[in-house]
Coordinates of C-alpha atoms in Angstrom, one line a residue:
Chain A
M1 CA -25.0 24.7 24.5
S2 CA -21.9 22.8 23.6
I3 CA -18.5 24.5 23.3
P4 CA -17.1 24.5 19.8
K5 CA -14.0 22.2 19.7
K6 CA -12.4 23.7 16.6
V7 CA -11.6 27.3 17.1
K8 CA -9.6 29.1 14.4
T9 CA -7.3 31.7 16.0
N10 CA -5.8 32.9 12.7
I11 CA -7.7 33.5 9.6
N12 CA -5.8 34.2 6.4
I13 CA -7.8 37.0 4.8
S14 CA -5.4 37.6 1.8
P15 CA -6.8 36.1 -1.4
R16 CA -5.0 33.2 -2.9
P17 CA -2.4 34.5 -5.4
P18 CA -3.3 33.7 -9.0
Q19 CA -1.0 31.4 -10.8
P20 CA 1.1 33.6 -13.0
Q21 CA 0.9 31.5 -16.1
Y22 CA -2.9 31.5 -16.2
D23 CA -4.2 34.3 -14.0
S24 CA -7.5 34.3 -15.8
G25 CA -8.1 30.6 -15.7
Y26 CA -6.5 27.5 -17.0
N27 CA -5.5 28.0 -20.6
G28 CA -5.2 24.3 -21.5
L29 CA -1.5 24.7 -22.4
T30 CA 0.6 25.0 -19.4
T31 CA 0.7 22.5 -16.5
P32 CA -1.4 23.6 -13.6
N33 CA 0.5 24.0 -10.3
R34 CA -1.5 21.4 -8.5
R35 CA -0.9 18.8 -11.3
R36 CA 2.8 19.6 -11.1
E37 CA 2.7 19.2 -7.3
L38 CA 1.0 15.8 -7.7
S39 CA 3.5 14.7 -10.2
E40 CA 6.3 15.6 -7.9
L41 CA 4.7 13.5 -5.1
I42 CA 4.6 10.5 -7.4
T43 CA 8.3 10.8 -8.3
E44 CA 9.5 12.0 -4.9
D45 CA 12.5 10.2 -3.4
G46 CA 13.0 8.1 -6.4
T47 CA 13.8 7.9 -10.1
F48 CA 12.0 10.0 -12.7
L49 CA 9.5 7.3 -13.0
P50 CA 6.6 6.6 -10.7
K51 CA 7.1 3.8 -8.2
S52 CA 5.2 0.5 -8.6
V53 CA 1.8 0.3 -7.0
L54 CA 0.9 -3.3 -6.5
H55 CA -1.6 -5.2 -4.4
A56 CA 0.5 -5.1 -1.2
D57 CA 0.9 -1.3 -1.5
M58 CA -2.9 -0.9 -1.7
D59 CA -3.4 -3.2 1.2
R60 CA -0.9 -1.1 3.2
G61 CA -2.8 2.0 2.1
M62 CA -6.0 0.6 3.4
L63 CA -4.5 -0.3 6.7
D64 CA -3.0 3.2 7.1
F65 CA -6.4 4.7 6.2
V66 CA -8.2 2.7 8.9
E67 CA -5.5 3.4 11.5
K68 CA -5.2 7.1 10.9
E69 CA -8.6 8.2 9.5
L70 CA -10.9 5.9 11.4
D71 CA -9.0 6.1 14.7
T72 CA -11.5 5.6 17.5
T73 CA -11.2 6.1 21.2
A74 CA -13.6 4.6 23.7
S75 CA -13.5 5.3 27.5
G76 CA -10.3 7.2 27.0
K77 CA -8.5 4.3 25.3
R78 CA -7.7 3.9 21.7
I79 CA -9.5 0.9 20.1
P80 CA -6.5 -1.1 18.7
V81 CA -6.4 -2.0 15.0
I82 CA -4.8 -5.3 14.0
D83 CA -2.1 -3.8 11.8
R84 CA -1.9 -6.5 9.2
I85 CA -4.1 -8.1 6.6
L86 CA -4.7 -11.5 8.1
T87 CA -3.9 -14.5 5.9
L88 CA -4.1 -18.2 6.1
Q89 CA -1.1 -18.6 8.3
R90 CA -2.5 -19.0 11.8
W91 CA 0.6 -18.0 13.6
G92 CA 0.5 -14.7 11.8
E93 CA -2.7 -13.7 13.7
F94 CA -1.0 -14.1 17.1
S95 CA 2.1 -12.3 15.9
Q96 CA 0.0 -9.2 15.2
T97 CA -2.3 -9.3 18.2
W98 CA -0.1 -10.3 21.1
S99 CA 0.1 -6.8 22.3
F100 CA -3.6 -6.7 23.1
S101 CA -4.4 -10.3 23.7
T102 CA -5.6 -12.0 26.9
E103 CA -3.8 -14.7 28.9
D104 CA -5.6 -17.3 26.7
K105 CA -4.1 -15.5 23.6
N106 CA -7.4 -14.3 22.5
V107 CA -7.7 -10.8 21.1
E108 CA -9.0 -8.5 23.8
L109 CA -12.1 -6.6 23.0
P110 CA -12.7 -4.0 21.7
F111 CA -10.6 -4.2 18.5
I112 CA -10.8 -3.4 14.8
V113 CA -9.7 -5.8 12.1
V114 CA -9.3 -5.3 8.3
V115 CA -10.1 -8.4 6.3
R116 CA -9.4 -8.4 2.5
K117 CA -11.4 -10.4 0.1
P118 CA -8.8 -12.6 -1.6
D119 CA -10.3 -12.0 -5.1
V120 CA -9.2 -8.7 -6.8
Q121 CA -11.6 -7.8 -9.6
Y122 CA -11.0 -5.6 -12.7
G123 CA -11.6 -2.1 -11.6
T124 CA -14.7 0.1 -12.0
N125 CA -12.9 3.4 -11.7
P126 CA -14.3 5.1 -14.8
S127 CA -11.2 7.1 -15.6
L128 CA -9.3 4.0 -16.3
L129 CA -11.9 1.6 -17.6
Y130 CA -11.1 0.0 -21.0
T131 CA -9.9 3.2 -22.6
I132 CA -6.5 2.3 -24.1
P133 CA -6.0 -1.1 -25.7
D134 CA -2.9 -3.2 -26.0
R135 CA -0.7 -1.8 -23.2
K136 CA 0.4 1.2 -25.4
Q137 CA 3.3 3.1 -23.9
F138 CA 2.9 6.8 -23.1
H139 CA 5.4 9.5 -22.6
F140 CA 6.1 10.2 -19.0
A141 CA 9.3 12.2 -18.8
K142 CA 12.3 13.4 -20.7
V143 CA 15.5 13.0 -18.7
P144 CA 18.7 14.7 -19.8
T145 CA 21.8 12.4 -20.1
W146 CA 25.5 13.0 -20.5
D147 CA 27.8 10.2 -21.6
G148 CA 31.0 12.3 -21.1
N149 CA 31.0 13.5 -24.7
R150 CA 27.5 14.2 -25.7
K151 CA 24.4 15.6 -24.2
G152 CA 21.2 13.7 -24.8
M153 CA 17.8 12.8 -23.6
D154 CA 16.2 9.6 -22.4
I155 CA 12.5 9.2 -23.0
Y156 CA 10.6 7.5 -20.2
T157 CA 7.3 5.8 -21.1
I158 CA 4.8 3.9 -19.1
P159 CA 1.6 2.1 -20.1
Q160 CA -1.8 3.0 -18.7
P161 CA -2.3 1.8 -15.2
I162 CA -4.7 -1.2 -14.8
P163 CA -7.7 -0.5 -12.6
V164 CA -8.5 -3.0 -9.8
D165 CA -11.2 -3.1 -7.2
I166 CA -10.3 -4.6 -3.8
I167 CA -13.0 -5.3 -1.2
Y168 CA -12.1 -4.9 2.5
D169 CA -14.3 -5.8 5.4
V170 CA -13.4 -3.5 8.4
K171 CA -14.9 -5.1 11.5
I172 CA -15.3 -3.6 14.9
I173 CA -15.8 -6.1 17.7
C174 CA -16.7 -4.7 21.1
N175 CA -18.8 -5.1 24.1
R176 CA -20.6 -1.7 24.3
M177 CA -23.0 0.1 22.1
R178 CA -21.1 3.4 22.8
E179 CA -18.1 2.0 21.1
L180 CA -20.2 1.1 18.1
N181 CA -21.7 4.5 18.0
R182 CA -18.4 6.2 18.1
F183 CA -16.9 4.2 15.3
N184 CA -20.0 4.6 13.2
K185 CA -20.0 8.3 13.7
I186 CA -16.4 8.5 12.5
V187 CA -17.1 6.4 9.4
M188 CA -20.2 8.3 8.5
Q189 CA -18.5 11.6 8.8
K190 CA -15.5 10.4 6.7
F191 CA -17.8 9.0 4.0
S192 CA -20.4 11.7 4.0
S193 CA -19.5 12.3 0.3
R194 CA -19.5 8.5 -0.4
Q195 CA -15.8 8.3 -0.8
A196 CA -12.6 9.1 1.0
Y197 CA -9.0 8.8 -0.2
T198 CA -6.0 7.0 0.9
F199 CA -2.5 8.0 -0.2
V200 CA -0.3 5.3 -1.8
K201 CA 3.2 6.3 -3.0
G202 CA 2.1 9.7 -4.2
H203 CA -1.3 8.6 -5.6
Y204 CA -4.7 9.5 -4.1
I205 CA -6.8 6.3 -4.3
P206 CA -10.5 6.5 -3.7
I207 CA -12.3 4.2 -1.2
I208 CA -16.0 3.8 -1.3
L209 CA -18.3 2.7 1.5
N210 CA -20.3 -0.2 0.0
S211 CA -22.4 -1.5 2.9
L212 CA -22.7 -1.9 6.6
G213 CA -23.8 -5.1 8.3
D214 CA -24.3 -6.4 11.8
E215 CA -22.9 -9.7 12.8
S216 CA -23.3 -9.4 16.6
V217 CA -23.5 -12.5 18.7
I218 CA -26.4 -12.0 21.1
D219 CA -27.2 -15.5 22.3
T220 CA -28.8 -16.4 25.5
E221 CA -26.2 -18.7 26.9
E222 CA -23.1 -17.7 25.1
R223 CA -20.6 -14.8 25.4
R224 CA -22.2 -11.8 23.9
Y225 CA -20.4 -9.2 21.8
Y226 CA -21.1 -6.7 19.1
Q227 CA -19.6 -7.1 15.7
Q228 CA -20.3 -4.8 12.8
N229 CA -18.9 -5.1 9.3
Y230 CA -18.2 -2.1 7.2
Q231 CA -17.5 -3.1 3.6
F232 CA -15.3 -0.8 1.6
Q233 CA -14.3 -0.9 -2.0
L234 CA -10.8 0.5 -2.8
Q235 CA -10.7 1.6 -6.5
G236 CA -7.1 1.3 -7.1
F237 CA -4.8 0.6 -10.0
L238 CA -1.7 -1.4 -10.7
I239 CA 1.5 0.3 -11.9
D240 CA 4.2 -2.2 -12.6
E241 CA 7.7 -0.9 -13.0
D242 CA 8.6 -4.0 -15.1
E243 CA 6.4 -2.5 -17.8
F244 CA 8.2 0.9 -17.9
E245 CA 10.5 1.6 -20.9
V246 CA 13.4 4.0 -21.1
K247 CA 14.5 4.8 -24.7
P248 CA 17.3 7.1 -25.8
A249 CA 16.0 10.2 -27.7
I250 CA 17.8 11.8 -30.7
S251 CA 21.1 13.2 -29.5
R252 CA 22.7 14.1 -32.8
S253 CA 21.2 14.5 -36.3
I254 CA 23.1 13.8 -39.4
L255 CA 21.8 14.9 -42.8
F256 CA 22.8 12.9 -45.8
F257 CA 22.7 14.3 -49.4
D258 CA 23.0 12.1 -52.5
A259 CA 23.9 13.8 -55.8
E260 CA 23.6 12.5 -59.4
T261 CA 27.1 12.3 -60.8
N262 CA 26.1 11.3 -64.4
T263 CA 26.3 14.0 -67.0
K264 CA 23.5 14.7 -69.3
N265 CA 23.4 12.7 -72.5
A266 CA 24.0 14.7 -75.6
G267 CA 21.3 14.7 -78.3
K268 CA 17.7 15.6 -78.5
G269 CA 15.3 14.2 -76.1
S270 CA 14.4 14.3 -72.5
P271 CA 17.1 15.9 -70.4
S272 CA 16.4 13.4 -67.7
I273 CA 16.7 10.4 -69.8
V274 CA 20.3 9.1 -69.6
D275 CA 21.1 5.8 -71.2
Q276 CA 17.3 5.0 -71.3
K277 CA 17.2 5.5 -67.5
E278 CA 14.9 8.1 -66.1
M279 CA 16.9 10.5 -64.0
N280 CA 15.9 13.5 -61.9
I281 CA 12.3 12.6 -62.1
Y282 CA 11.1 15.4 -59.8
N283 CA 12.5 18.2 -61.9
K284 CA 12.5 16.8 -65.3
N285 CA 13.0 20.2 -67.1
K286 CA 15.9 21.4 -65.0
Y287 CA 19.5 20.4 -65.3
R288 CA 22.4 21.6 -63.3
R289 CA 25.8 21.7 -65.0
K290 CA 29.0 22.0 -63.0
L291 CA 32.0 23.6 -64.7
D292 CA 35.5 23.1 -63.3
F293 CA 38.1 25.6 -64.3
T294 CA 41.7 24.5 -63.9
A295 CA 44.3 27.0 -62.7
L296 CA 45.1 27.8 -66.3
E297 CA 41.6 27.8 -67.7
T298 CA 39.3 30.9 -67.8
T299 CA 36.9 29.7 -70.6
K300 CA 34.5 26.8 -71.3
T301 CA 32.6 26.1 -74.5
I302 CA 29.3 24.2 -74.6
T303 CA 27.3 23.1 -77.7
Y304 CA 23.6 22.8 -77.0
S305 CA 21.3 20.2 -78.5
Y306 CA 18.2 21.7 -76.8
K307 CA 16.6 25.0 -76.0
A308 CA 17.3 26.3 -72.5
T309 CA 17.5 29.4 -70.3
I310 CA 20.7 29.4 -68.3
T311 CA 21.2 30.8 -64.8
L312 CA 24.3 31.0 -62.7
V313 CA 23.5 29.2 -59.5
R314 CA 26.7 29.1 -57.6
S315 CA 30.3 29.9 -58.2
D316 CA 33.6 29.7 -56.5
N317 CA 36.6 32.0 -57.1
V318 CA 34.8 33.7 -59.9
A319 CA 34.8 37.5 -59.9
S320 CA 32.8 38.0 -63.1
V321 CA 31.3 36.0 -66.0
V322 CA 30.8 36.9 -69.7
Y323 CA 28.4 34.7 -71.8
T324 CA 29.0 34.6 -75.6
I325 CA 26.5 32.8 -77.8
N326 CA 27.7 32.0 -81.3
G327 CA 30.3 34.8 -81.0
T328 CA 27.8 37.4 -79.7
T329 CA 28.1 38.6 -76.1
T330 CA 24.8 38.3 -74.3
Q331 CA 23.6 40.7 -71.7
G332 CA 21.0 39.8 -69.1
K333 CA 19.0 36.6 -69.7
V334 CA 21.1 33.8 -71.3
E335 CA 18.9 31.8 -73.7
V336 CA 20.3 29.1 -76.1
N337 CA 18.8 27.3 -79.0
I338 CA 19.5 23.9 -80.6
G339 CA 23.0 24.0 -82.1
D340 CA 24.1 27.1 -80.3
V341 CA 27.6 27.3 -79.0
L342 CA 28.0 29.0 -75.6
L343 CA 31.3 30.4 -74.6
I344 CA 31.8 31.2 -70.9
T345 CA 34.6 33.5 -70.0
I346 CA 35.4 34.1 -66.3
V347 CA 37.6 36.5 -64.4
K348 CA 38.9 34.7 -61.3
S349 CA 38.9 36.4 -58.0
A350 CA 42.3 34.9 -57.2
G351 CA 44.7 32.4 -58.8
G352 CA 44.0 28.7 -58.8
T353 CA 40.9 26.7 -59.8
A354 CA 37.4 27.9 -60.0
Q355 CA 34.0 26.3 -60.2
M356 CA 30.6 27.3 -61.5
V357 CA 27.2 25.7 -61.4
L358 CA 24.7 26.6 -64.1
E359 CA 21.1 25.7 -64.0
E360 CA 19.4 25.1 -67.4
L361 CA 15.7 25.4 -67.7
I362 CA 15.0 23.2 -70.7
Y363 CA 12.2 23.8 -73.1
S364 CA 12.6 21.0 -75.7
Chain B
M1 CA -45.5 -7.7 58.0
A2 CA -47.7 -10.7 57.9
E3 CA -45.9 -14.0 58.2
Q4 CA -45.7 -15.9 54.9
K5 CA -48.3 -18.6 54.6
K6 CA -46.7 -22.2 54.5
I7 CA -48.3 -25.2 52.8
P8 CA -47.4 -28.7 54.1
I9 CA -46.0 -31.0 51.5
T10 CA -47.6 -34.4 51.8
R11 CA -46.7 -35.9 48.4
I12 CA -45.3 -39.4 48.5
S13 CA -45.6 -39.2 52.2
R14 CA -46.2 -42.9 52.4
F15 CA -42.5 -43.4 51.4
F16 CA -40.8 -40.1 51.8
G17 CA -41.3 -37.2 54.2
S18 CA -39.7 -34.0 55.4
Q19 CA -37.2 -35.8 57.6
D20 CA -36.1 -38.1 54.7
F21 CA -35.7 -35.0 52.6
K22 CA -33.6 -33.3 55.2
L23 CA -31.4 -36.3 55.7
E24 CA -30.8 -36.7 52.0
Q25 CA -30.1 -33.0 51.7
D26 CA -27.7 -33.0 54.6
M27 CA -25.9 -36.1 53.3
G28 CA -25.6 -34.5 49.8
M29 CA -24.3 -31.2 51.2
E30 CA -21.8 -33.1 53.4
W31 CA -20.5 -34.9 50.3
L32 CA -20.4 -31.8 48.1
H33 CA -19.1 -29.3 50.7
G34 CA -17.0 -31.7 52.7
D35 CA -15.6 -34.2 50.1
M36 CA -15.9 -32.4 46.8
H37 CA -15.4 -28.9 48.0
F38 CA -15.7 -27.0 44.7
T39 CA -15.3 -23.4 45.9
L40 CA -16.6 -20.4 43.9
V41 CA -16.7 -16.7 44.4
L42 CA -19.8 -14.8 43.7
F43 CA -19.5 -11.1 42.7
R44 CA -23.0 -9.6 42.9
V45 CA -23.5 -6.4 40.9
D46 CA -24.8 -3.6 43.0
K47 CA -27.4 -2.3 40.6
K48 CA -28.2 0.7 42.6
K49 CA -24.7 2.0 43.0
T50 CA -23.4 1.2 39.6
D51 CA -23.0 4.2 37.4
V52 CA -24.7 3.4 34.1
D53 CA -25.2 5.2 30.8
D54 CA -28.5 7.1 30.7
V55 CA -29.5 5.7 27.3
Y56 CA -28.0 2.2 27.1
G57 CA -27.7 1.3 30.8
E58 CA -24.1 0.3 30.0
A59 CA -21.2 0.6 32.3
G60 CA -17.5 0.5 31.7
P61 CA -15.3 -2.1 33.6
E62 CA -14.4 0.5 36.2
E63 CA -17.9 1.9 36.5
I64 CA -19.6 -1.3 37.9
R65 CA -20.0 -1.5 41.7
Y66 CA -20.1 -4.8 43.4
K67 CA -21.4 -6.1 46.8
A68 CA -18.8 -7.9 48.9
P69 CA -17.7 -11.1 47.2
V70 CA -19.0 -14.3 48.8
E71 CA -17.5 -17.8 48.7
F72 CA -19.9 -20.6 48.1
N73 CA -19.8 -24.3 47.2
G74 CA -21.4 -26.0 44.3
Y75 CA -21.0 -28.8 41.8
V76 CA -19.1 -27.5 38.8
N77 CA -19.2 -28.8 35.3
I78 CA -17.3 -26.9 32.6
T79 CA -17.9 -27.9 28.9
S80 CA -15.0 -28.2 26.4
P81 CA -13.7 -25.0 24.9
Q82 CA -14.9 -24.2 21.4
N83 CA -12.6 -23.1 18.6
K84 CA -14.2 -20.1 16.9
T85 CA -13.3 -17.2 14.8
Y86 CA -14.6 -13.7 14.7
S87 CA -14.4 -13.3 10.9
S88 CA -15.1 -16.4 8.8
G89 CA -12.0 -18.3 9.7
L90 CA -9.9 -15.3 10.8
V91 CA -9.1 -13.9 14.2
N92 CA -9.2 -17.0 16.3
Q93 CA -10.9 -17.1 19.7
M94 CA -10.5 -20.2 21.9
E95 CA -12.4 -19.7 25.1
P96 CA -13.7 -21.9 27.9
G97 CA -17.1 -23.4 27.4
N98 CA -20.0 -22.7 29.7
M99 CA -19.9 -23.5 33.3
T100 CA -22.8 -25.2 35.0
V101 CA -23.0 -24.9 38.8
S102 CA -25.4 -26.9 40.8
V103 CA -25.9 -25.4 44.2
Y104 CA -28.0 -26.3 47.2
M105 CA -30.7 -23.8 47.8
K106 CA -30.3 -24.3 51.5
H107 CA -26.6 -23.3 51.2
L108 CA -27.6 -20.1 49.5
D109 CA -30.1 -19.4 52.3
E110 CA -27.5 -20.1 54.9
L111 CA -25.2 -17.6 53.3
N112 CA -28.1 -15.2 52.8
I113 CA -27.2 -14.6 49.2
D114 CA -29.0 -15.0 45.9
V115 CA -27.4 -15.5 42.5
S116 CA -29.0 -13.2 39.8
Y117 CA -28.8 -13.0 36.0
G118 CA -25.7 -10.9 35.1
D119 CA -23.8 -11.5 38.3
Y120 CA -20.2 -12.7 38.0
I121 CA -18.7 -15.9 39.4
G122 CA -15.0 -16.6 39.8
Y123 CA -13.6 -20.1 39.7
A124 CA -10.0 -20.8 40.6
E125 CA -8.8 -23.0 37.8
T126 CA -5.3 -23.2 39.2
E127 CA -3.5 -21.7 42.2
D128 CA -2.7 -18.6 40.2
R129 CA -5.5 -18.5 37.7
M130 CA -9.0 -17.3 38.4
R131 CA -11.5 -17.4 35.5
Y132 CA -14.6 -15.3 35.6
Y133 CA -18.0 -16.2 34.2
V134 CA -21.3 -14.3 33.9
V135 CA -24.6 -15.8 35.0
T136 CA -26.7 -16.4 31.9
N137 CA -29.3 -18.5 33.6
D138 CA -29.7 -18.1 37.3
G139 CA -31.7 -21.3 37.7
R140 CA -34.3 -19.6 39.7
V141 CA -37.1 -21.7 38.2
V142 CA -36.8 -25.2 39.7
S143 CA -40.2 -26.6 38.9
D144 CA -39.0 -29.6 37.0
N145 CA -38.7 -33.1 38.5
A146 CA -35.0 -33.2 38.0
H147 CA -34.5 -30.5 40.7
T148 CA -36.5 -32.5 43.3
I149 CA -36.0 -35.7 45.2
G150 CA -38.6 -38.1 43.7
G151 CA -40.9 -35.2 43.0
Y152 CA -41.0 -34.2 46.7
K153 CA -39.7 -30.7 46.5
P154 CA -36.8 -28.8 44.8
F155 CA -33.5 -28.6 46.7
F156 CA -30.9 -27.3 44.3
R157 CA -30.5 -24.7 41.5
T158 CA -28.6 -25.2 38.3
I159 CA -26.8 -22.0 37.4
I160 CA -25.4 -21.6 33.9
C161 CA -22.6 -19.2 33.3
S162 CA -20.7 -18.2 30.2
Y163 CA -17.1 -17.0 30.1
V164 CA -16.4 -13.3 30.2
S165 CA -13.4 -11.6 28.6
P166 CA -11.1 -9.6 31.0
N167 CA -12.2 -6.3 29.5
E168 CA -15.7 -7.0 30.7
F169 CA -14.8 -8.3 34.2
N170 CA -11.5 -9.2 35.7
G171 CA -12.2 -9.4 39.5
I172 CA -12.2 -6.6 41.9

């Protein structure tokens, strides 16, 4: 019986504490802790915006994945990985392989190499596939600003990332079946759920094992070696910081009012028709009249050419008002008819000028 | 043990006999060993003592056991190196071509050695550079006319070897 390699000496038996803001499950309103954590990873050590994720970043992510997650040891020695995506430049190969090359400058077996297919296709990741047209910008963050005088906010927006699929051939070249077996075991364990993840600038990017092929050279009169090709598809996305937008948000609101300064025309007719122009079109049967009392004035007289009910809306420096219609003092509701003369007498609260605003609800 | 039965060779005896054969062979060996003097080192794998994997019969570089190396002479022909790559144009490998060694059978008998499939042969390319090859065809079958003198009887073996990388064999 084999001895278990992984022995846990400390088991945490306390249950995971519930997240206080949704102890009975996610409520759809607050941000889950894990999502917040992922967001912090994306913006860590940088600005409030995510960092660009471009082709080279994903290539680096794939190399890191192969080096760390598919690390293989054979006969007590680590199988070296060529730590670059090899390109057309021939000298580049040697610059990456000199540490494990022979006297003839050939790469010493066994080794693992990552070869990228040069063509990068539009992605098949369903979460990003053709969902938002026209590079629409989306809110990413609000960032407080201070210009020395005013507090404000900047709105950071980014467009939807563009999905891309990149195909990598990870090849192991070796002399012994045992080395193949070991590498195969590691790959199969890692991809037992079809996909594994690499971590690129705070983003988890899925990698799928597409296929596995054998390209071994087993000729009778040539040097023999095993070569197997594991083809992986990295379902990445492009985030380009050149597409990000930062816009200032509203830092101060100013409310403008515009008031009609024309007085109402005398005579019968619509109260809102002044010099044949339609005024106050939203409240055609209401009219507000402002009365200014000089320091010496305490009375005003108005002759009405229409029926109306009069209400005091606002006053300044007025202690009390008495309304007299055609010489009769009126208590309570003030109603005037055509031809009535309204005398308004005020008692000022203090010396000086006074103002009143009357609202007239006009009947005809 | 019964003595091996021998059959007299009487082919072309009107023109060529065993004494002629011996003379030709001795002259050839004198030229090859004395004048040409291509020296090689044979590393014979000790198949009994080598520690191999139970399933695959593989052995690591340190696990193979060898008999004592033996120097021998032969006529060496190495083909041009081929420029190849491991992965469709990437990861270049430029290695020596195959080595063909023609060796007198009498010489092997005198040294009491045999060259077998899978043995390693070292060939000193320069004073400080020994290259190693693995026997891919030990030339044991010498029935063709080319390995005989006028069809009389075979007298040399043609051994074909391919280059081995240092991680497979790098001397002992």
